[in-house]
Amino acid sequence: MTQLIFEHISKSYHSGEPVIKDFHFETKEQEFIVFVGPSGCGKSTILKMIAGLENITSGRLIIDGKEMNNVPTRERNLSMVFQNYALYPHMTVYQNIAFGLKMRKEKKTDIKKKVLKAAEITGLTGLLTRKPTDLSGGQRQRVALARAIVCDNPVFLMDEPLSNLDAKLRTQMRREITLLHKRLATTTIYVTHDQTEAMTMADRIIVLKDGSIQQVGTPHEIYETPANLFVASFIGSPGINVLEGKVESNGITIDGIPTIFSRENLRTTREALVGIRPEHLIIDEYNPLLTATVEDLETLGADTIIYAKHNRIHLTIKAPGLLSFSKGDPLPLSLTGEHLLLFDKESKKVIL
Amino acid sequence: MDSLLNNITSSTFLSPIWISLKIAILAGIIVVIIGTIAGYFLARRSFKGKAVVETILMLPMVLPPTVVGFLLIVIFGKNSWAGQAITWLFDRPIIFTWWAAVLAAIVVSFPLMYQSAKSGFLSIDRDIEDAARVDGANDWKVFWLISVPLASKALISGAILSFARALGEFGATLMFAGNIPGETQTIPIAIYLAIDSGQMTMAWLWVGAMIIISFIILLTIRVKE
């Protein structure tokens, strides 16, 4: 039942440039929020401010209707999973999980009951007497999760918790964390630089760059209607194609190639950047808009990524199925008009 | 052989050893406490003039002991402000007392403890301390339950090195605490005087005692590691 409110929060160190600029946002109750952005965008700093491990320079942080700016970390009633797990290396798994309960001076019998339950949920029952150094990366990750869930706190913070795991384990833990969130019904803030994690786990995503919010939205909204070129480029794999274009009354010209697509509300001629997702470029032998030349292929199994060139422009195409092309093969392409994204050349903001 | 045994059991031989050990143990305990606190504070906080403070704390390690002794006399001597305060409190000045030898030992061995403690605390992953804070620990509990156990190796070796340094202190002790048999005459001072007065047997015995004690101390560190 916990809501986090960020009221125009800014952060700067000493007299330097602000690292967080006017962060303004409200979570809903029990929401899974993902902060995503490249390294240095300030996402971890915001997480540390929520935890009280970093000071807030200006603005207000409100948790459950109470201003938290000057409340010490230990009184904020939240749980956090750190990127490198930050387990207590001198304690056993049991002691690691029990530490928070001990700090709250809970009864020994209650502590035991809760630790055993958390260990069961995270699959650590057989490992309680081990020390963290005797565990694999995945097991350490589970201890960090168990330590976070055992206190039953209403707010859950996660700082890139999966970045140290191998690809397979990462996919598995992603699913487990999502299920855990549904089960615990906490308000969760999850920080990552990985757009796949953001897309697959979030109720809502906040895309950050240089300490400013670029866009807030559901994974669907972020992908389909990005607010600017940065969001469009950052989300999506492989990345979106960005081409020089011109918007005219009779259609949009892409790199000198006139298309039939137009936007009703754009009557004036103007230069623009055209964004096309790789899956929206379609191999079309019958009615191609252009014929590119194949440069390289990546076979993913279910899909094939084709890197092609047309005149001076490079294109990335994601086509379903296993395709085989050789370098230099002609590649007839067309595209579907409703998926074109237009961005202002100067401001890089989306043109509606 | 009998005379050797007599020498070893004589109070002339044993007195400097007990004095040295008592001084080194007490100085060691005090240095461990203040060195650990200073090391933690300077490993965790940053403030204006930190570099100057850190340099001053390390200074006794590089200064000649006679300089340290001179400064102790100036600061705690009978005519100084601090010296008079001590005289007023304890009815006697500190200079040329057993406590003066302890103070000299503290000053020269402090940098070793402080340096070890600081690097021990610096090597701790800050996220672990932060995790404890998130888990509800206050600053004292973070320090006592997380930081100290994680820096324990550095703290133990710092303690042993400081103890050894306190045990070997000569110059500052002689100047500030003097050479009072049974009160401030430590092993290093006794050795110096024995050689000066040609008592080679006694010098050998004390040298042997010093080597044995130092060997045990260093061996403890090696085994601990």
Coordinates of C-alpha atoms in Angstrom, one line a residue:
Chain A
M1 CA 0.0 0.0 0.0
T2 CA 3.0 2.2 -0.4
Q3 CA 3.4 5.1 -2.8
L4 CA 6.6 7.0 -3.6
I5 CA 6.4 10.6 -4.7
F6 CA 9.4 12.5 -6.1
E7 CA 8.8 16.2 -6.0
H8 CA 11.1 18.1 -8.3
I9 CA 14.2 16.4 -6.9
S10 CA 17.6 17.7 -7.9
K11 CA 21.1 16.6 -6.8
S12 CA 24.4 18.2 -7.2
Y13 CA 27.8 17.6 -5.7
H14 CA 29.6 20.7 -4.2
S15 CA 29.3 23.4 -6.8
G16 CA 29.3 21.2 -9.8
E17 CA 26.7 20.6 -12.5
P18 CA 23.5 18.9 -11.2
V19 CA 23.6 15.1 -11.7
I20 CA 19.8 14.8 -11.2
K21 CA 17.7 17.6 -12.7
D22 CA 14.1 18.2 -11.6
F23 CA 13.1 14.5 -11.1
H24 CA 9.4 14.6 -10.8
F25 CA 7.3 11.4 -10.6
E26 CA 4.8 9.5 -8.6
T27 CA 4.6 5.7 -8.4
K28 CA 1.3 3.9 -8.1
E29 CA 0.9 1.4 -5.3
Q30 CA 2.6 -1.9 -5.8
E31 CA 4.0 -0.8 -9.1
F32 CA 7.2 -2.3 -10.7
I33 CA 9.1 0.7 -11.9
V34 CA 12.3 0.4 -13.9
F35 CA 14.8 3.2 -14.3
V36 CA 16.7 2.6 -17.4
G37 CA 19.5 4.6 -19.1
P38 CA 23.2 4.5 -20.0
S39 CA 25.8 4.5 -17.3
G40 CA 26.2 7.9 -15.8
C41 CA 22.5 8.9 -16.3
G42 CA 21.9 9.2 -12.6
K43 CA 19.7 6.1 -12.1
S44 CA 21.7 4.6 -9.3
T45 CA 22.0 8.0 -7.6
I46 CA 18.2 8.3 -7.5
L47 CA 18.0 4.9 -6.0
K48 CA 20.5 5.8 -3.3
M49 CA 18.6 9.0 -2.6
I50 CA 15.4 6.9 -2.0
A51 CA 17.5 4.7 0.4
G52 CA 18.9 7.7 2.2
L53 CA 22.5 6.8 1.2
E54 CA 22.8 10.0 -0.8
N55 CA 21.5 13.4 0.2
I56 CA 18.8 15.2 -1.7
T57 CA 20.0 18.7 -2.8
S58 CA 16.5 20.1 -3.4
G59 CA 13.0 18.8 -3.8
R60 CA 11.1 16.4 -1.6
L61 CA 10.9 12.6 -1.4
I62 CA 7.7 11.4 0.1
I63 CA 7.0 7.8 1.0
D64 CA 3.6 6.9 2.3
G65 CA 2.7 10.5 2.8
K66 CA 5.7 11.3 4.9
E67 CA 8.7 13.4 3.8
M68 CA 11.8 11.3 3.9
N69 CA 14.5 13.8 3.0
N70 CA 16.0 13.8 6.5
V71 CA 15.0 10.4 7.8
P72 CA 18.0 8.2 8.3
T73 CA 18.3 5.0 6.1
R74 CA 17.6 2.6 9.0
E75 CA 14.2 4.2 9.6
R76 CA 13.0 4.2 6.0
N77 CA 11.7 0.6 6.1
L78 CA 13.0 -0.5 2.7
S79 CA 14.9 -3.3 1.3
M80 CA 17.7 -3.1 -1.3
V81 CA 19.5 -5.5 -3.5
F82 CA 22.9 -4.2 -4.6
Q83 CA 24.7 -4.8 -7.9
N84 CA 27.5 -6.7 -6.3
Y85 CA 25.1 -8.2 -3.7
A86 CA 27.0 -6.6 -0.8
L87 CA 26.5 -9.7 1.4
Y88 CA 28.2 -9.7 4.8
P89 CA 31.2 -11.9 4.0
H90 CA 31.9 -12.8 7.6
M91 CA 28.5 -14.2 8.2
T92 CA 26.7 -17.4 7.1
V93 CA 23.8 -17.3 4.8
Y94 CA 21.5 -17.7 7.8
Q95 CA 23.1 -14.7 9.6
N96 CA 23.0 -12.6 6.4
I97 CA 19.3 -13.1 6.0
A98 CA 18.7 -12.7 9.8
F99 CA 20.7 -9.5 10.2
G100 CA 17.8 -7.1 9.4
L101 CA 15.5 -8.9 11.7
K102 CA 18.1 -8.8 14.5
M103 CA 18.5 -5.1 14.0
R104 CA 14.7 -4.8 14.6
K105 CA 15.1 -6.8 17.8
E106 CA 12.7 -9.5 16.8
K107 CA 12.3 -12.6 18.9
K108 CA 14.8 -15.4 18.1
T109 CA 12.0 -17.9 17.3
D110 CA 10.3 -15.4 14.9
I111 CA 13.6 -14.7 13.2
K112 CA 14.2 -18.4 12.7
K113 CA 10.7 -18.9 11.2
K114 CA 11.1 -15.9 8.9
V115 CA 14.6 -16.8 7.7
L116 CA 13.6 -20.4 6.9
K117 CA 10.6 -19.1 5.0
A118 CA 12.7 -16.6 3.0
A119 CA 15.2 -19.3 2.3
E120 CA 12.5 -21.6 1.1
I121 CA 11.1 -19.0 -1.3
T122 CA 14.6 -18.3 -2.7
G123 CA 15.7 -22.0 -2.8
L124 CA 18.5 -21.6 -0.2
T125 CA 17.3 -24.1 2.4
G126 CA 20.3 -26.4 2.0
L127 CA 22.9 -23.5 2.1
L128 CA 22.1 -21.7 5.3
T129 CA 25.3 -22.6 7.1
R130 CA 27.6 -21.7 4.2
K131 CA 29.6 -18.5 3.9
P132 CA 29.1 -16.2 0.9
T133 CA 32.5 -17.0 -0.5
D134 CA 31.4 -20.7 -0.9
L135 CA 28.5 -19.7 -3.1
S136 CA 28.1 -19.3 -6.9
G137 CA 27.0 -16.0 -8.4
G138 CA 23.4 -17.1 -8.7
Q139 CA 23.3 -18.4 -5.1
R140 CA 24.7 -15.1 -3.8
Q141 CA 22.0 -13.3 -5.8
R142 CA 19.4 -15.4 -4.1
V143 CA 20.9 -14.6 -0.6
A144 CA 20.7 -10.9 -1.5
L145 CA 17.0 -11.4 -2.5
A146 CA 16.2 -13.4 0.6
R147 CA 17.8 -10.8 2.8
A148 CA 15.6 -8.2 1.1
I149 CA 12.3 -10.1 1.3
V150 CA 12.7 -11.4 4.9
C151 CA 11.9 -8.0 6.4
D152 CA 8.6 -7.7 4.6
N153 CA 9.3 -4.0 3.8
P154 CA 6.8 -2.2 1.5
V155 CA 9.5 -0.7 -0.7
F156 CA 12.0 -2.8 -2.7
L157 CA 15.0 -1.2 -4.4
M158 CA 17.2 -3.1 -6.8
D159 CA 20.4 -1.7 -8.3
E160 CA 21.3 -3.7 -11.5
P161 CA 20.9 -7.0 -9.6
L162 CA 21.3 -9.2 -12.6
S163 CA 24.3 -7.6 -14.3
N164 CA 26.9 -10.0 -12.8
L165 CA 25.1 -13.2 -13.8
D166 CA 25.5 -15.1 -17.1
A167 CA 22.9 -14.8 -19.8
K168 CA 20.9 -17.9 -19.0
L169 CA 20.8 -17.3 -15.3
R170 CA 19.8 -13.7 -15.9
T171 CA 16.8 -14.7 -17.9
Q172 CA 15.7 -17.1 -15.2
M173 CA 16.2 -14.6 -12.4
R174 CA 14.4 -12.0 -14.4
R175 CA 11.3 -14.2 -14.4
E176 CA 11.8 -15.1 -10.7
I177 CA 12.0 -11.5 -9.6
T178 CA 8.9 -10.6 -11.6
L179 CA 7.0 -13.5 -9.9
L180 CA 8.4 -12.5 -6.5
H181 CA 7.1 -9.0 -7.0
K182 CA 3.6 -10.3 -7.8
R183 CA 3.7 -12.5 -4.8
L184 CA 5.0 -9.8 -2.3
A185 CA 3.0 -6.9 -3.7
T186 CA 5.7 -4.4 -2.9
T187 CA 6.4 -1.1 -4.7
T188 CA 9.6 -1.9 -6.5
I189 CA 12.1 0.4 -8.1
Y190 CA 14.5 -1.5 -10.3
V191 CA 17.6 0.1 -11.9
T192 CA 19.2 -1.3 -15.0
H193 CA 21.1 -0.3 -18.1
D194 CA 19.6 -3.3 -19.9
Q195 CA 16.6 -2.4 -22.1
T196 CA 15.5 -6.1 -22.3
E197 CA 15.1 -6.2 -18.5
A198 CA 13.2 -2.9 -18.6
M199 CA 10.9 -4.0 -21.3
T200 CA 10.2 -7.5 -19.8
M201 CA 9.8 -6.6 -16.1
A202 CA 8.4 -3.1 -15.8
D203 CA 4.9 -1.9 -15.2
R204 CA 6.2 1.5 -16.1
I205 CA 9.7 2.5 -17.4
I206 CA 11.4 5.8 -16.7
V207 CA 14.1 6.5 -19.3
L208 CA 16.9 8.7 -18.0
K209 CA 19.7 10.5 -19.7
D210 CA 22.2 13.0 -18.1
G211 CA 20.0 13.1 -14.9
S212 CA 16.8 14.1 -16.7
I213 CA 13.7 12.1 -17.3
Q214 CA 13.3 11.5 -21.1
Q215 CA 10.0 9.6 -20.9
V216 CA 7.8 7.8 -18.5
G217 CA 5.5 5.1 -19.8
T218 CA 4.6 1.4 -20.1
P219 CA 7.0 -0.7 -22.1
H220 CA 4.4 -0.6 -24.9
E221 CA 4.3 3.2 -24.9
I222 CA 8.0 3.6 -24.7
Y223 CA 8.6 1.3 -27.7
E224 CA 5.7 2.4 -29.9
T225 CA 5.6 6.1 -29.2
P226 CA 9.1 7.2 -28.0
A227 CA 9.2 10.9 -26.9
N228 CA 12.5 11.6 -28.6
L229 CA 15.3 10.1 -30.6
F230 CA 17.2 9.1 -27.5
V231 CA 14.4 6.9 -26.2
A232 CA 13.8 5.5 -29.7
S233 CA 17.5 4.6 -30.0
F234 CA 18.0 3.3 -26.5
I235 CA 15.0 1.0 -26.4
G236 CA 14.9 -1.8 -29.0
S237 CA 17.4 -4.4 -30.1
P238 CA 18.8 -4.2 -32.7
G239 CA 18.6 -0.4 -32.6
I240 CA 16.3 1.7 -34.6
N241 CA 17.4 2.9 -38.1
V242 CA 17.7 6.7 -38.2
L243 CA 17.7 8.3 -41.7
E244 CA 17.7 11.8 -43.0
G245 CA 14.3 12.7 -44.4
K246 CA 12.1 15.5 -45.6
V247 CA 8.4 15.9 -44.9
E248 CA 6.4 17.3 -47.9
S249 CA 2.8 17.6 -48.6
N250 CA 2.7 14.7 -51.0
G251 CA 4.8 12.3 -48.9
I252 CA 7.9 11.8 -46.8
T253 CA 11.2 11.6 -48.7
I254 CA 13.8 9.3 -47.1
D255 CA 17.3 9.9 -48.2
G256 CA 16.1 11.2 -51.5
I257 CA 13.6 8.4 -52.0
P258 CA 10.0 9.6 -52.2
T259 CA 7.5 7.4 -50.3
I260 CA 3.8 7.4 -50.5
F261 CA 3.5 7.9 -46.7
S262 CA 2.5 11.3 -45.4
R263 CA 1.3 12.8 -42.2
E264 CA -2.0 14.7 -42.4
N265 CA -1.1 17.2 -39.8
L266 CA 2.2 18.1 -41.4
R267 CA 1.6 20.3 -44.3
T268 CA 4.7 22.4 -44.4
T269 CA 7.9 21.2 -45.9
R270 CA 10.5 20.5 -43.3
E271 CA 13.6 18.4 -42.7
A272 CA 13.3 15.6 -40.3
L273 CA 14.9 12.4 -39.0
V274 CA 13.0 9.3 -39.8
G275 CA 13.1 6.4 -37.4
I276 CA 12.3 2.9 -38.6
R277 CA 12.5 -0.2 -36.3
P278 CA 14.5 -3.1 -37.9
E279 CA 11.4 -5.3 -37.9
H280 CA 9.4 -2.7 -39.8
L281 CA 11.6 -3.0 -42.9
I282 CA 10.1 -5.8 -44.9
I283 CA 11.7 -7.9 -47.6
D284 CA 9.3 -7.4 -50.5
E285 CA 10.2 -8.8 -53.9
Y286 CA 7.0 -7.6 -55.6
N287 CA 6.7 -3.9 -54.8
P288 CA 9.9 -2.7 -53.2
L289 CA 10.5 0.9 -52.2
L290 CA 14.2 0.5 -52.6
T291 CA 16.7 -2.3 -53.3
A292 CA 19.6 -2.4 -50.8
T293 CA 22.7 -4.6 -50.9
V294 CA 23.4 -7.2 -48.2
E295 CA 26.5 -6.5 -46.2
D296 CA 26.3 -8.9 -43.3
L297 CA 24.1 -11.4 -41.6
E298 CA 23.4 -12.5 -38.0
T299 CA 21.5 -15.7 -37.5
L300 CA 19.6 -15.7 -34.2
G301 CA 17.6 -18.8 -34.9
A302 CA 14.0 -17.5 -34.8
D303 CA 15.1 -14.3 -36.5
T304 CA 17.7 -13.1 -38.9
I305 CA 19.4 -9.7 -38.6
I306 CA 20.5 -8.3 -41.9
Y307 CA 22.9 -5.4 -42.3
A308 CA 22.4 -3.8 -45.7
K309 CA 23.5 -0.6 -47.5
H310 CA 21.6 1.6 -49.9
N311 CA 23.7 4.4 -51.5
R312 CA 25.2 6.1 -48.4
I313 CA 22.8 4.8 -45.9
H314 CA 23.2 1.7 -43.7
L315 CA 20.1 -0.2 -42.7
T316 CA 19.5 -2.9 -40.1
I317 CA 16.6 -5.3 -40.9
K318 CA 15.2 -7.9 -38.5
A319 CA 13.3 -10.6 -40.5
P320 CA 11.5 -13.6 -39.1
G321 CA 12.9 -17.1 -39.8
L322 CA 16.2 -18.4 -40.9
L323 CA 17.3 -16.6 -44.0
S324 CA 20.4 -17.1 -46.1
F325 CA 21.9 -14.3 -48.1
S326 CA 25.4 -13.7 -49.3
K327 CA 27.3 -10.5 -49.1
G328 CA 26.4 -8.4 -52.1
D329 CA 23.0 -9.9 -52.7
P330 CA 20.3 -7.4 -53.7
L331 CA 17.7 -6.9 -50.9
P332 CA 14.3 -5.5 -52.0
L333 CA 12.7 -3.6 -49.1
S334 CA 9.5 -1.9 -48.3
L335 CA 8.1 -0.6 -45.1
T336 CA 4.8 -0.1 -43.4
G337 CA 3.8 3.6 -43.1
E338 CA 2.2 3.6 -39.7
H339 CA 5.4 2.6 -38.1
L340 CA 7.5 5.6 -39.3
L341 CA 8.7 7.8 -36.5
L342 CA 9.6 11.4 -37.3
F343 CA 11.9 13.5 -35.2
D344 CA 12.8 17.1 -35.3
K345 CA 16.3 17.6 -36.7
E346 CA 17.2 20.2 -34.1
S347 CA 15.4 19.3 -30.9
K348 CA 15.4 15.5 -31.6
K349 CA 11.9 15.4 -30.2
V350 CA 9.2 13.4 -31.9
I351 CA 7.0 15.2 -34.5
L352 CA 3.4 14.2 -34.0
Chain B
M1 CA 75.8 -21.7 35.1
D2 CA 74.7 -20.8 38.6
S3 CA 75.6 -17.2 38.1
L4 CA 73.6 -17.1 34.8
L5 CA 70.6 -18.5 36.6
N6 CA 71.0 -16.0 39.3
N7 CA 71.2 -13.2 36.7
I8 CA 68.1 -14.4 35.0
T9 CA 66.0 -14.5 38.1
S10 CA 67.5 -11.3 39.6
S11 CA 65.2 -8.3 39.8
T12 CA 67.9 -6.3 38.0
F13 CA 67.3 -8.4 34.9
L14 CA 63.5 -8.9 35.2
S15 CA 62.5 -5.3 36.2
P16 CA 63.1 -3.7 32.8
I17 CA 61.3 -6.6 31.1
W18 CA 58.2 -6.2 33.2
I19 CA 58.3 -2.4 32.8
S20 CA 58.7 -2.7 29.0
L21 CA 55.9 -5.2 28.7
K22 CA 53.5 -3.3 31.0
I23 CA 54.2 0.0 29.1
A24 CA 53.9 -1.7 25.7
I25 CA 50.6 -3.5 26.7
L26 CA 49.0 -0.4 28.1
A27 CA 50.2 1.8 25.3
G28 CA 49.1 -0.9 22.8
I29 CA 45.6 -1.0 24.1
I30 CA 45.2 2.7 24.1
V31 CA 46.7 3.0 20.6
V32 CA 44.4 0.2 19.2
I33 CA 41.4 2.1 20.5
I34 CA 42.3 5.6 19.3
G35 CA 44.1 4.4 16.2
T36 CA 41.0 2.4 15.1
I37 CA 38.7 5.3 15.7
A38 CA 41.0 7.7 13.9
G39 CA 41.5 5.3 11.0
Y40 CA 37.8 4.8 10.6
F41 CA 37.0 8.4 10.8
L42 CA 39.6 9.4 8.3
A43 CA 38.7 6.5 6.0
R44 CA 35.1 7.5 5.9
R45 CA 34.9 11.3 6.2
S46 CA 36.2 14.0 4.0
F47 CA 36.7 17.5 5.2
K48 CA 38.8 20.6 4.5
G49 CA 42.4 20.2 5.6
K50 CA 42.1 16.4 5.8
A51 CA 45.5 15.9 4.1
V52 CA 47.1 18.1 6.7
V53 CA 45.5 16.2 9.6
E54 CA 46.6 12.9 8.0
T55 CA 50.2 14.1 7.6
I56 CA 50.3 15.3 11.2
L57 CA 49.1 11.9 12.4
M58 CA 51.8 10.1 10.4
L59 CA 54.6 12.5 11.5
P60 CA 55.8 10.6 14.6
M61 CA 56.7 7.7 12.4
V62 CA 59.2 9.6 10.4
L63 CA 60.5 12.1 13.0
P64 CA 63.6 11.1 14.9
P65 CA 62.6 9.9 18.4
T66 CA 64.7 12.7 19.9
V67 CA 62.4 15.2 18.2
V68 CA 59.4 13.5 19.6
G69 CA 61.0 13.5 23.0
F70 CA 61.8 17.2 22.7
L71 CA 58.2 18.0 21.7
L72 CA 56.8 15.9 24.5
I73 CA 59.0 17.8 27.0
V74 CA 57.9 21.1 25.5
I75 CA 54.2 20.2 25.5
F76 CA 53.9 18.3 28.8
G77 CA 56.9 19.8 30.7
K78 CA 56.5 21.4 34.1
N79 CA 56.1 24.9 32.7
S80 CA 53.7 24.1 29.9
W81 CA 50.0 24.7 30.0
A82 CA 49.2 20.9 29.6
G83 CA 51.9 20.0 32.1
Q84 CA 50.5 22.4 34.7
A85 CA 47.0 21.0 34.1
I86 CA 48.3 17.5 34.8
T87 CA 50.2 18.6 37.9
W88 CA 47.0 20.2 39.2
L89 CA 44.9 17.1 38.5
F90 CA 47.3 14.4 39.8
D91 CA 49.5 16.4 42.2
R92 CA 52.6 15.6 40.3
P93 CA 54.0 16.4 36.9
I94 CA 54.0 13.6 34.3
I95 CA 57.6 14.0 33.1
F96 CA 60.0 11.4 34.4
T97 CA 57.2 9.0 35.4
W98 CA 56.0 5.6 34.2
W99 CA 53.1 7.4 32.6
A100 CA 55.5 9.5 30.6
A101 CA 57.0 6.3 29.1
V102 CA 53.5 5.1 28.3
L103 CA 52.7 8.5 26.6
A104 CA 56.0 8.4 24.6
A105 CA 55.2 4.8 23.5
I106 CA 51.7 5.8 22.5
V107 CA 52.9 8.7 20.4
V108 CA 55.5 6.7 18.4
S109 CA 53.4 3.6 17.9
F110 CA 50.1 5.4 17.0
P111 CA 50.9 6.0 13.3
L112 CA 51.4 2.2 12.7
M113 CA 48.0 1.4 14.1
Y114 CA 46.3 4.3 12.5
Q115 CA 47.8 3.5 9.1
S116 CA 46.8 -0.2 9.2
A117 CA 43.3 0.6 10.5
K118 CA 42.7 3.2 7.8
S119 CA 43.8 1.0 4.9
G120 CA 41.8 -1.9 6.4
F121 CA 38.6 0.2 6.5
L122 CA 39.3 1.6 3.1
S123 CA 39.5 -1.8 1.6
I124 CA 35.9 -2.6 2.7
D125 CA 33.2 -2.4 0.0
R126 CA 31.1 0.5 1.0
D127 CA 28.0 -1.2 -0.3
I128 CA 28.3 -3.8 2.5
E129 CA 28.1 -1.0 5.1
D130 CA 25.2 0.6 3.2
A131 CA 23.4 -2.8 3.1
A132 CA 23.6 -2.9 6.9
R133 CA 22.2 0.6 7.1
V134 CA 19.3 -0.4 4.8
D135 CA 18.8 -3.5 7.1
G136 CA 18.3 -1.0 10.0
A137 CA 21.7 -0.8 11.6
N138 CA 22.7 2.5 13.2
D139 CA 26.2 3.9 12.8
W140 CA 27.6 2.2 15.9
K141 CA 26.3 -1.2 14.8
V142 CA 27.6 -0.8 11.3
F143 CA 31.0 0.0 12.8
W144 CA 31.0 -2.8 15.4
L145 CA 29.2 -5.6 13.5
I146 CA 30.4 -4.9 9.9
S147 CA 33.4 -2.7 9.6
V148 CA 35.5 -3.9 12.5
P149 CA 35.1 -7.7 11.7
L150 CA 35.8 -7.0 8.0
A151 CA 39.0 -5.0 8.8
S152 CA 40.0 -7.4 11.6
K153 CA 43.1 -8.7 9.8
A154 CA 44.4 -5.2 9.3
L155 CA 43.5 -4.2 12.9
I156 CA 45.3 -7.2 14.4
S157 CA 48.5 -6.7 12.4
G158 CA 48.3 -3.0 13.2
A159 CA 48.0 -3.8 16.9
I160 CA 50.9 -6.2 16.9
L161 CA 53.1 -3.8 15.0
S162 CA 52.3 -1.0 17.4
F163 CA 53.0 -3.2 20.4
A164 CA 56.3 -4.1 18.9
R165 CA 57.1 -0.5 18.2
A166 CA 56.1 0.5 21.7
L167 CA 58.3 -2.2 23.1
G168 CA 61.3 -1.0 21.2
E169 CA 60.9 2.7 22.0
F170 CA 64.1 4.3 23.2
G171 CA 64.9 7.9 22.4
A172 CA 61.7 9.7 23.3
T173 CA 61.3 7.5 26.4
L174 CA 64.8 8.3 27.7
M175 CA 64.3 12.1 27.1
F176 CA 60.7 12.3 28.5
A177 CA 60.5 9.6 31.1
G178 CA 64.2 9.4 32.0
N179 CA 66.1 6.4 33.3
I180 CA 64.6 5.5 36.7
P181 CA 65.4 1.9 37.6
G182 CA 62.2 0.1 38.6
E183 CA 60.0 2.8 37.2
T184 CA 61.0 4.0 33.7
Q185 CA 64.0 1.9 32.8
T186 CA 62.8 -0.2 29.8
I187 CA 64.8 -3.0 28.1
P188 CA 66.3 -0.8 25.3
I189 CA 67.5 1.7 27.9
A190 CA 68.9 -1.0 30.2
I191 CA 70.8 -2.5 27.2
Y192 CA 72.3 0.9 26.3
L193 CA 73.4 1.5 29.9
A194 CA 74.7 -2.1 30.3
I195 CA 77.0 -1.7 27.3
D196 CA 78.0 1.8 28.4
S197 CA 79.1 0.4 31.8
G198 CA 80.7 -2.8 30.4
Q199 CA 78.1 -5.3 31.8
M200 CA 78.2 -7.5 28.6
T201 CA 76.4 -10.5 30.3
M202 CA 73.4 -8.4 31.2
A203 CA 73.4 -6.7 27.8
W204 CA 73.4 -10.2 26.2
L205 CA 70.5 -11.4 28.4
W206 CA 68.4 -8.4 27.6
V207 CA 69.2 -8.6 23.9
G208 CA 68.2 -12.2 24.0
A209 CA 64.9 -11.4 25.8
M210 CA 64.1 -8.7 23.3
I211 CA 64.8 -11.0 20.3
I212 CA 62.6 -13.8 21.8
I213 CA 59.7 -11.4 22.5
S214 CA 60.0 -9.8 19.0
F215 CA 60.2 -13.2 17.4
I216 CA 57.0 -14.4 19.1
I217 CA 55.2 -11.2 18.0
L218 CA 56.2 -11.5 14.4
L219 CA 55.5 -15.2 14.3
T220 CA 52.0 -14.4 15.6
I221 CA 51.4 -12.1 12.6
R222 CA 52.7 -14.8 10.2
V223 CA 50.5 -17.5 11.7
K224 CA 47.5 -15.2 11.7
E225 CA 48.0 -14.4 8.0

